[in-house]
Amino acid sequence: MSGLAATATSAQAAVPDRWGFAYVNTYSGIPSTAHQAGSWSVGFNVSVTPGAVGQSFVRFPQIATTGGVVHVTAVAQDAYWCQAQNWGPSGPDLVAAVQCYKYGGTPVFAEYTIVFETSTGTLPVAQGFGYVHYNGGFITSQFNSVSAPNSVAGGGGSWTVSLPGLGSPAPAGNVQVTAVNPSQPARCKVAGWTPAASGQTIQVRCFNATNVPLNTGWTLTYQRERAITGAAIPPKSFAYTFDVSPGTAGPYAPTPVGINYNSQLGVNTVQSSGLGLRMVLFPRVAAPPTHVQATAFGPGPEFCNLQTLWTLSGTTVFVRNVACYSATTRVNQPSLTTYTSAF
């Protein structure tokens, strides 16, 4: 697909906004109820069933739909990642298949965070939200909060995504990227990001079980003053940041301010916990249930996960740590982290 452009203009106006998130700390049963929520009615829970080694099926209750996007982040002490395989309706529910690997491609059971969302409608100019699900050849699902058609150009492991109309005069917002592949190990990341008044231009790069570029599917979400759960009415407490200087011991507040947003006007900070380990603090926004996703940034094959489950202390969220790897070695690597509460 190298050199080709892909667009999709089909509207999803008939589909209501739906979302759900979970921290999957079991491969069978109901995962942590303190870290799951969604647009379903009270009394329902996310549930998980096992598949092959490293594979699990996450059932989000009562939000069956097509389209949308899934993001997944491994929670592990080692060089593990998790990827989406597929998702779709199953009766009244939405089921997502997730597969986890360690570097080199061996399937492993790992804990992970997962979020699904589908959006409709428009947003005020100061805010922006858009997503793309690209299947390796064309866009299968997309959203843009000013109703402009997103596009993807490239192939062979490197793509340029255009989100027109979601522009900002200076860097602002956050980006998350997740590999989607049902048959082989795949890792994807944000390789570059160019904001402009006319829209956001984002590079995506993907790799196989080691460091070889791979043509694969992926999902991308751009958020600006909006939670990762979509364009529906946002929760009161959410935040995101972009660790642009991973060699800085800190704590420091990333700049410009637009990449370090906090819905309760707290100042997010990032600091070192050791080589390749970055602790992120989101003050004033701790309000369970809660959720975190993280994505590596840069043109190379490095990748990031969450070293362990984040914690809440008072009104502060402690993400300790975003851990980044080059193969199996921890390295200081730029990364993007997003946090949200449920309501």
C-alpha positions as a Python dict, from the first residue, in 0.01 Angstrom:
ca = {
    (1, 'M'): (0, 0, 0),
    (2, 'S'): (302, 230, -6),
    (3, 'G'): (227, 568, -159),
    (4, 'L'): (-150, 519, -158),
    (5, 'A'): (-402, 729, 27),
    (6, 'A'): (-707, 597, 206),
    (7, 'T'): (-1016, 786, 314),
    (8, 'A'): (-1356, 698, 450),
    (9, 'T'): (-1651, 932, 446),
    (10, 'S'): (-1936, 712, 566),
    (11, 'A'): (-2126, 878, 849),
    (12, 'Q'): (-2194, 712, 1183),
    (13, 'A'): (-2467, 955, 1281),
    (14, 'A'): (-2716, 676, 1348),
    (15, 'V'): (-2488, 514, 1606),
    (16, 'P'): (-2507, 658, 1959),
    (17, 'D'): (-2192, 743, 2151),
    (18, 'R'): (-2077, 436, 2341),
    (19, 'W'): (-1768, 372, 2550),
    (20, 'G'): (-1616, 143, 2807),
    (21, 'F'): (-1286, 84, 2983),
    (22, 'A'): (-1132, -179, 3206),
    (23, 'Y'): (-811, -288, 3376),
    (24, 'V'): (-786, -657, 3289),
    (25, 'N'): (-614, -826, 3582),
    (26, 'T'): (-772, -1167, 3522),
    (27, 'Y'): (-816, -1379, 3211),
    (28, 'S'): (-1138, -1538, 3340),
    (29, 'G'): (-1423, -1366, 3521),
    (30, 'I'): (-1482, -1005, 3620),
    (31, 'P'): (-1173, -780, 3623),
    (32, 'S'): (-1113, -507, 3880),
    (33, 'T'): (-1443, -330, 3946),
    (34, 'A'): (-1249, -27, 4074),
    (35, 'H'): (-1108, 26, 3725),
    (36, 'Q'): (-1398, -39, 3489),
    (37, 'A'): (-1685, 176, 3368),
    (38, 'G'): (-1888, 242, 3058),
    (39, 'S'): (-2202, 378, 2901),
    (40, 'W'): (-2408, 79, 3011),
    (41, 'S'): (-2677, 69, 3279),
    (42, 'V'): (-2601, 21, 3647),
    (43, 'G'): (-2574, -343, 3746),
    (44, 'F'): (-2361, -469, 3457),
    (45, 'N'): (-1989, -552, 3461),
    (46, 'V'): (-1708, -610, 3214),
    (47, 'S'): (-1615, -978, 3194),
    (48, 'V'): (-1321, -1167, 3046),
    (49, 'T'): (-1282, -1516, 2900),
    (50, 'P'): (-952, -1682, 2800),
    (51, 'G'): (-849, -1794, 2454),
    (52, 'A'): (-509, -1923, 2344),
    (53, 'V'): (-193, -1841, 2542),
    (54, 'G'): (-181, -1465, 2595),
    (55, 'Q'): (-525, -1414, 2440),
    (56, 'S'): (-842, -1294, 2609),
    (57, 'F'): (-1188, -1176, 2510),
    (58, 'V'): (-1320, -867, 2688),
    (59, 'R'): (-1698, -833, 2697),
    (60, 'F'): (-1831, -480, 2742),
    (61, 'P'): (-2198, -516, 2842),
    (62, 'Q'): (-2492, -356, 2666),
    (63, 'I'): (-2294, -144, 2416),
    (64, 'A'): (-2307, -361, 2103),
    (65, 'T'): (-2215, -159, 1796),
    (66, 'T'): (-1989, -163, 1494),
    (67, 'G'): (-1698, 69, 1423),
    (68, 'G'): (-1525, 271, 1690),
    (69, 'V'): (-1171, 217, 1814),
    (70, 'V'): (-994, 10, 2079),
    (71, 'H'): (-675, 103, 2261),
    (72, 'V'): (-472, -137, 2476),
    (73, 'T'): (-167, -88, 2702),
    (74, 'A'): (18, -373, 2873),
    (75, 'V'): (75, -352, 3248),
    (76, 'A'): (393, -548, 3314),
    (77, 'Q'): (739, -546, 3470),
    (78, 'D'): (903, -661, 3147),
    (79, 'A'): (919, -578, 2776),
    (80, 'Y'): (562, -687, 2703),
    (81, 'W'): (297, -533, 2484),
    (82, 'C'): (-66, -609, 2409),
    (83, 'Q'): (-250, -552, 2082),
    (84, 'A'): (-611, -561, 1967),
    (85, 'Q'): (-704, -847, 1734),
    (86, 'N'): (-1062, -747, 1653),
    (87, 'W'): (-1385, -626, 1813),
    (88, 'G'): (-1753, -621, 1734),
    (89, 'P'): (-2106, -688, 1856),
    (90, 'S'): (-2202, -1013, 2028),
    (91, 'G'): (-2569, -1006, 2117),
    (92, 'P'): (-2624, -694, 2328),
    (93, 'D'): (-2253, -666, 2413),
    (94, 'L'): (-1931, -551, 2250),
    (95, 'V'): (-1649, -808, 2258),
    (96, 'A'): (-1283, -722, 2194),
    (97, 'A'): (-1012, -984, 2141),
    (98, 'V'): (-670, -892, 2286),
    (99, 'Q'): (-336, -1072, 2248),
    (100, 'C'): (-22, -1006, 2454),
    (101, 'Y'): (342, -1083, 2369),
    (102, 'K'): (689, -1036, 2505),
    (103, 'Y'): (963, -891, 2287),
    (104, 'G'): (1054, -1149, 2025),
    (105, 'G'): (696, -1261, 1974),
    (106, 'T'): (631, -1527, 2240),
    (107, 'P'): (268, -1508, 2358),
    (108, 'V'): (237, -1427, 2729),
    (109, 'F'): (-37, -1370, 2979),
    (110, 'A'): (-15, -1007, 3086),
    (111, 'E'): (-239, -759, 3257),
    (112, 'Y'): (-353, -464, 3046),
    (113, 'T'): (-579, -163, 3020),
    (114, 'I'): (-837, -144, 2742),
    (115, 'V'): (-1073, 129, 2624),
    (116, 'F'): (-1337, 121, 2351),
    (117, 'E'): (-1532, 418, 2219),
    (118, 'T'): (-1742, 531, 1928),
    (119, 'S'): (-1843, 894, 1880),
    (120, 'T'): (-2080, 1118, 1687),
    (121, 'G'): (-2160, 1489, 1673),
    (122, 'T'): (-1944, 1801, 1680),
    (123, 'L'): (-1747, 1987, 1946),
    (124, 'P'): (-1666, 2353, 2022),
    (125, 'V'): (-1371, 2498, 1830),
    (126, 'A'): (-1140, 2497, 2134),
    (127, 'Q'): (-1189, 2123, 2172),
    (128, 'G'): (-1114, 1847, 1925),
    (129, 'F'): (-1155, 1475, 1896),
    (130, 'G'): (-1088, 1234, 1615),
    (131, 'Y'): (-1006, 870, 1555),
    (132, 'V'): (-915, 630, 1276),
    (133, 'H'): (-924, 252, 1256),
    (134, 'Y'): (-702, 154, 964),
    (135, 'N'): (-692, -216, 869),
    (136, 'G'): (-363, -210, 678),
    (137, 'G'): (-526, -114, 350),
    (138, 'F'): (-806, 132, 416),
    (139, 'I'): (-999, 313, 689),
    (140, 'T'): (-1275, 97, 834),
    (141, 'S'): (-1399, 338, 1101),
    (142, 'Q'): (-1339, 705, 1170),
    (143, 'F'): (-1466, 1013, 1350),
    (144, 'N'): (-1384, 1384, 1330),
    (145, 'S'): (-1551, 1633, 1565),
    (146, 'V'): (-1583, 1896, 1290),
    (147, 'S'): (-1724, 1635, 1050),
    (148, 'A'): (-1427, 1652, 812),
    (149, 'P'): (-1302, 1330, 645),
    (150, 'N'): (-980, 1196, 792),
    (151, 'S'): (-725, 1035, 559),
    (152, 'V'): (-430, 795, 571),
    (153, 'A'): (-139, 780, 324),
    (154, 'G'): (156, 540, 314),
    (155, 'G'): (205, 175, 392),
    (156, 'G'): (464, -89, 465),
    (157, 'G'): (488, 10, 830),
    (158, 'S'): (480, 390, 798),
    (159, 'W'): (174, 610, 750),
    (160, 'T'): (71, 975, 765),
    (161, 'V'): (-269, 1048, 918),
    (162, 'S'): (-448, 1375, 846),
    (163, 'L'): (-720, 1501, 1080),
    (164, 'P'): (-844, 1816, 902),
    (165, 'G'): (-1027, 2086, 1092),
    (166, 'L'): (-890, 1978, 1430),
    (167, 'G'): (-609, 2230, 1409),
    (168, 'S'): (-431, 2425, 1678),
    (169, 'P'): (-177, 2708, 1633),
    (170, 'A'): (58, 2536, 1879),
    (171, 'P'): (95, 2175, 1990),
    (172, 'A'): (-212, 2080, 2192),
    (173, 'G'): (-385, 1756, 2283),
    (174, 'N'): (-275, 1396, 2307),
    (175, 'V'): (-244, 1100, 2071),
    (176, 'Q'): (-279, 728, 2139),
    (177, 'V'): (-197, 449, 1890),
    (178, 'T'): (-254, 72, 1918),
    (179, 'A'): (-168, -212, 1680),
    (180, 'V'): (-456, -421, 1542),
    (181, 'N'): (-360, -760, 1402),
    (182, 'P'): (-543, -1093, 1448),
    (183, 'S'): (-267, -1322, 1322),
    (184, 'Q'): (81, -1202, 1419),
    (185, 'P'): (266, -987, 1674),
    (186, 'A'): (247, -614, 1595),
    (187, 'R'): (348, -297, 1777),
    (188, 'C'): (251, 55, 1670),
    (189, 'K'): (337, 401, 1797),
    (190, 'V'): (323, 774, 1729),
    (191, 'A'): (628, 842, 1511),
    (192, 'G'): (572, 1215, 1459),
    (193, 'W'): (315, 1488, 1513),
    (194, 'T'): (277, 1819, 1329),
    (195, 'P'): (3, 2055, 1448),
    (196, 'A'): (-125, 2335, 1225),
    (197, 'A'): (-420, 2570, 1222),
    (198, 'S'): (-576, 2360, 946),
    (199, 'G'): (-553, 2028, 1127),
    (200, 'Q'): (-336, 1763, 1289),
    (201, 'T'): (-86, 1555, 1091),
    (202, 'I'): (38, 1245, 1272),
    (203, 'Q'): (286, 977, 1167),
    (204, 'V'): (226, 616, 1269),
    (205, 'R'): (490, 345, 1252),
    (206, 'C'): (447, -26, 1320),
    (207, 'F'): (685, -315, 1376),
    (208, 'N'): (670, -692, 1401),
    (209, 'A'): (775, -911, 1694),
    (210, 'T'): (1123, -759, 1682),
    (211, 'N'): (1211, -432, 1506),
    (212, 'V'): (1116, -493, 1143),
    (213, 'P'): (861, -250, 990),
    (214, 'L'): (525, -421, 943),
    (215, 'N'): (219, -345, 734),
    (216, 'T'): (-62, -398, 982),
    (217, 'G'): (-380, -250, 1112),
    (218, 'W'): (-391, 8, 1388),
    (219, 'T'): (-609, 256, 1572),
    (220, 'L'): (-531, 621, 1641),
    (221, 'T'): (-715, 867, 1866),
    (222, 'Y'): (-650, 1240, 1894),
    (223, 'Q'): (-798, 1424, 2194),
    (224, 'R'): (-789, 1793, 2282),
    (225, 'E'): (-962, 1907, 2603),
    (226, 'R'): (-1166, 1589, 2580),
    (227, 'A'): (-1131, 1254, 2755),
    (228, 'I'): (-1008, 944, 2572),
    (229, 'T'): (-1360, 801, 2609),
    (230, 'G'): (-1488, 1015, 2324),
    (231, 'A'): (-1691, 1311, 2212),
    (232, 'A'): (-1985, 1245, 2443),
    (233, 'I'): (-2031, 1463, 2753),
    (234, 'P'): (-1685, 1444, 2914),
    (235, 'P'): (-1617, 1338, 3273),
    (236, 'K'): (-1529, 1615, 3514),
    (237, 'S'): (-1185, 1470, 3586),
    (238, 'F'): (-939, 1379, 3313),
    (239, 'A'): (-586, 1476, 3208),
    (240, 'Y'): (-310, 1398, 2962),
    (241, 'T'): (55, 1482, 2906),
    (242, 'F'): (339, 1440, 2659),
    (243, 'D'): (679, 1359, 2812),
    (244, 'V'): (887, 1547, 2555),
    (245, 'S'): (1207, 1542, 2761),
    (246, 'P'): (1252, 1189, 2899),
    (247, 'G'): (1612, 1257, 2999),
    (248, 'T'): (1502, 1527, 3244),
    (249, 'A'): (1509, 1405, 3605),
    (250, 'G'): (1226, 1639, 3699),
    (251, 'P'): (969, 1674, 3821),
    (252, 'Y'): (888, 1902, 3530),
    (253, 'A'): (569, 2020, 3362),
    (254, 'P'): (584, 1952, 2986),
    (255, 'T'): (538, 2253, 2759),
    (256, 'P'): (370, 2407, 2572),
    (257, 'V'): (75, 2395, 2810),
    (258, 'G'): (-158, 2254, 2545),
    (259, 'I'): (11, 1913, 2564),
    (260, 'N'): (-18, 1905, 2945),
    (261, 'Y'): (-390, 1942, 3001),
    (262, 'N'): (-576, 1893, 3330),
    (263, 'S'): (-953, 1940, 3346),
    (264, 'Q'): (-935, 2060, 3709),
    (265, 'L'): (-654, 2308, 3642),
    (266, 'G'): (-389, 2102, 3815),
    (267, 'V'): (-35, 2105, 3676),
    (268, 'N'): (69, 1759, 3557),
    (269, 'T'): (433, 1667, 3615),
    (270, 'V'): (673, 1397, 3498),
    (271, 'Q'): (988, 1274, 3673),
    (272, 'S'): (1241, 993, 3651),
    (273, 'S'): (1215, 674, 3854),
    (274, 'G'): (1525, 530, 3688),
    (275, 'L'): (1642, 461, 3335),
    (276, 'G'): (1340, 422, 3110),
    (277, 'L'): (1095, 472, 3396),
    (278, 'R'): (882, 787, 3410),
    (279, 'M'): (644, 869, 3694),
    (280, 'V'): (350, 1086, 3588),
    (281, 'L'): (143, 1283, 3841),
    (282, 'F'): (-204, 1410, 3754),
    (283, 'P'): (-319, 1631, 4045),
    (284, 'R'): (-680, 1721, 4135),
    (285, 'V'): (-840, 1461, 3908),
    (286, 'A'): (-845, 1137, 4112),
    (287, 'A'): (-1208, 1020, 4098),
    (288, 'P'): (-1263, 645, 4065),
    (289, 'P'): (-1327, 445, 3853),
    (290, 'T'): (-1015, 545, 3661),
    (291, 'H'): (-826, 454, 3346),
    (292, 'V'): (-479, 511, 3188),
    (293, 'Q'): (-333, 453, 2842),
    (294, 'A'): (24, 521, 2726),
    (295, 'T'): (197, 525, 2386),
    (296, 'A'): (560, 564, 2281),
    (297, 'F'): (666, 857, 2062),
    (298, 'G'): (948, 869, 1806),
    (299, 'P'): (1051, 724, 1470),
    (300, 'G'): (1233, 416, 1599),
    (301, 'P'): (1103, 77, 1718),
    (302, 'E'): (1098, 164, 2090),
    (303, 'F'): (774, 92, 2277),
    (304, 'C'): (622, 168, 2617),
    (305, 'N'): (390, 5, 2868),
    (306, 'L'): (277, 65, 3226),
    (307, 'Q'): (509, -91, 3482),
    (308, 'T'): (229, -140, 3734),
    (309, 'L'): (-121, -23, 3819),
    (310, 'W'): (-153, 349, 3888),
    (311, 'T'): (-260, 463, 4234),
    (312, 'L'): (-471, 743, 4382),
    (313, 'S'): (-364, 952, 4680),
    (314, 'G'): (-609, 1219, 4780),
    (315, 'T'): (-697, 1390, 4455),
    (316, 'T'): (-369, 1301, 4279),
    (317, 'V'): (-321, 1016, 4032),
    (318, 'F'): (25, 852, 4046),
    (319, 'V'): (124, 665, 3730),
    (320, 'R'): (434, 477, 3843),
    (321, 'N'): (567, 416, 3590),
    (322, 'V'): (548, 453, 3214),
    (323, 'A'): (824, 207, 3117),
    (324, 'C'): (987, 226, 2774),
    (325, 'Y'): (1202, -29, 2593),
    (326, 'S'): (1437, -73, 2302),
    (327, 'A'): (1407, -449, 2249),
    (328, 'T'): (1436, -573, 2610),
    (329, 'T'): (1643, -282, 2744),
    (330, 'R'): (1479, 8, 2922),
    (331, 'V'): (1553, 342, 2758),
    (332, 'N'): (1453, 703, 2807),
    (333, 'Q'): (1190, 756, 2539),
    (334, 'P'): (930, 1029, 2478),
    (335, 'S'): (580, 905, 2554),
    (336, 'L'): (218, 1019, 2566),
    (337, 'T'): (-1, 934, 2865),
    (338, 'T'): (-373, 991, 2906),
    (339, 'Y'): (-590, 949, 3215),
    (340, 'T'): (-963, 965, 3268),
    (341, 'S'): (-1219, 906, 3536),
    (342, 'A'): (-1562, 771, 3451),
    (343, 'F'): (-1791, 1059, 3538),
}
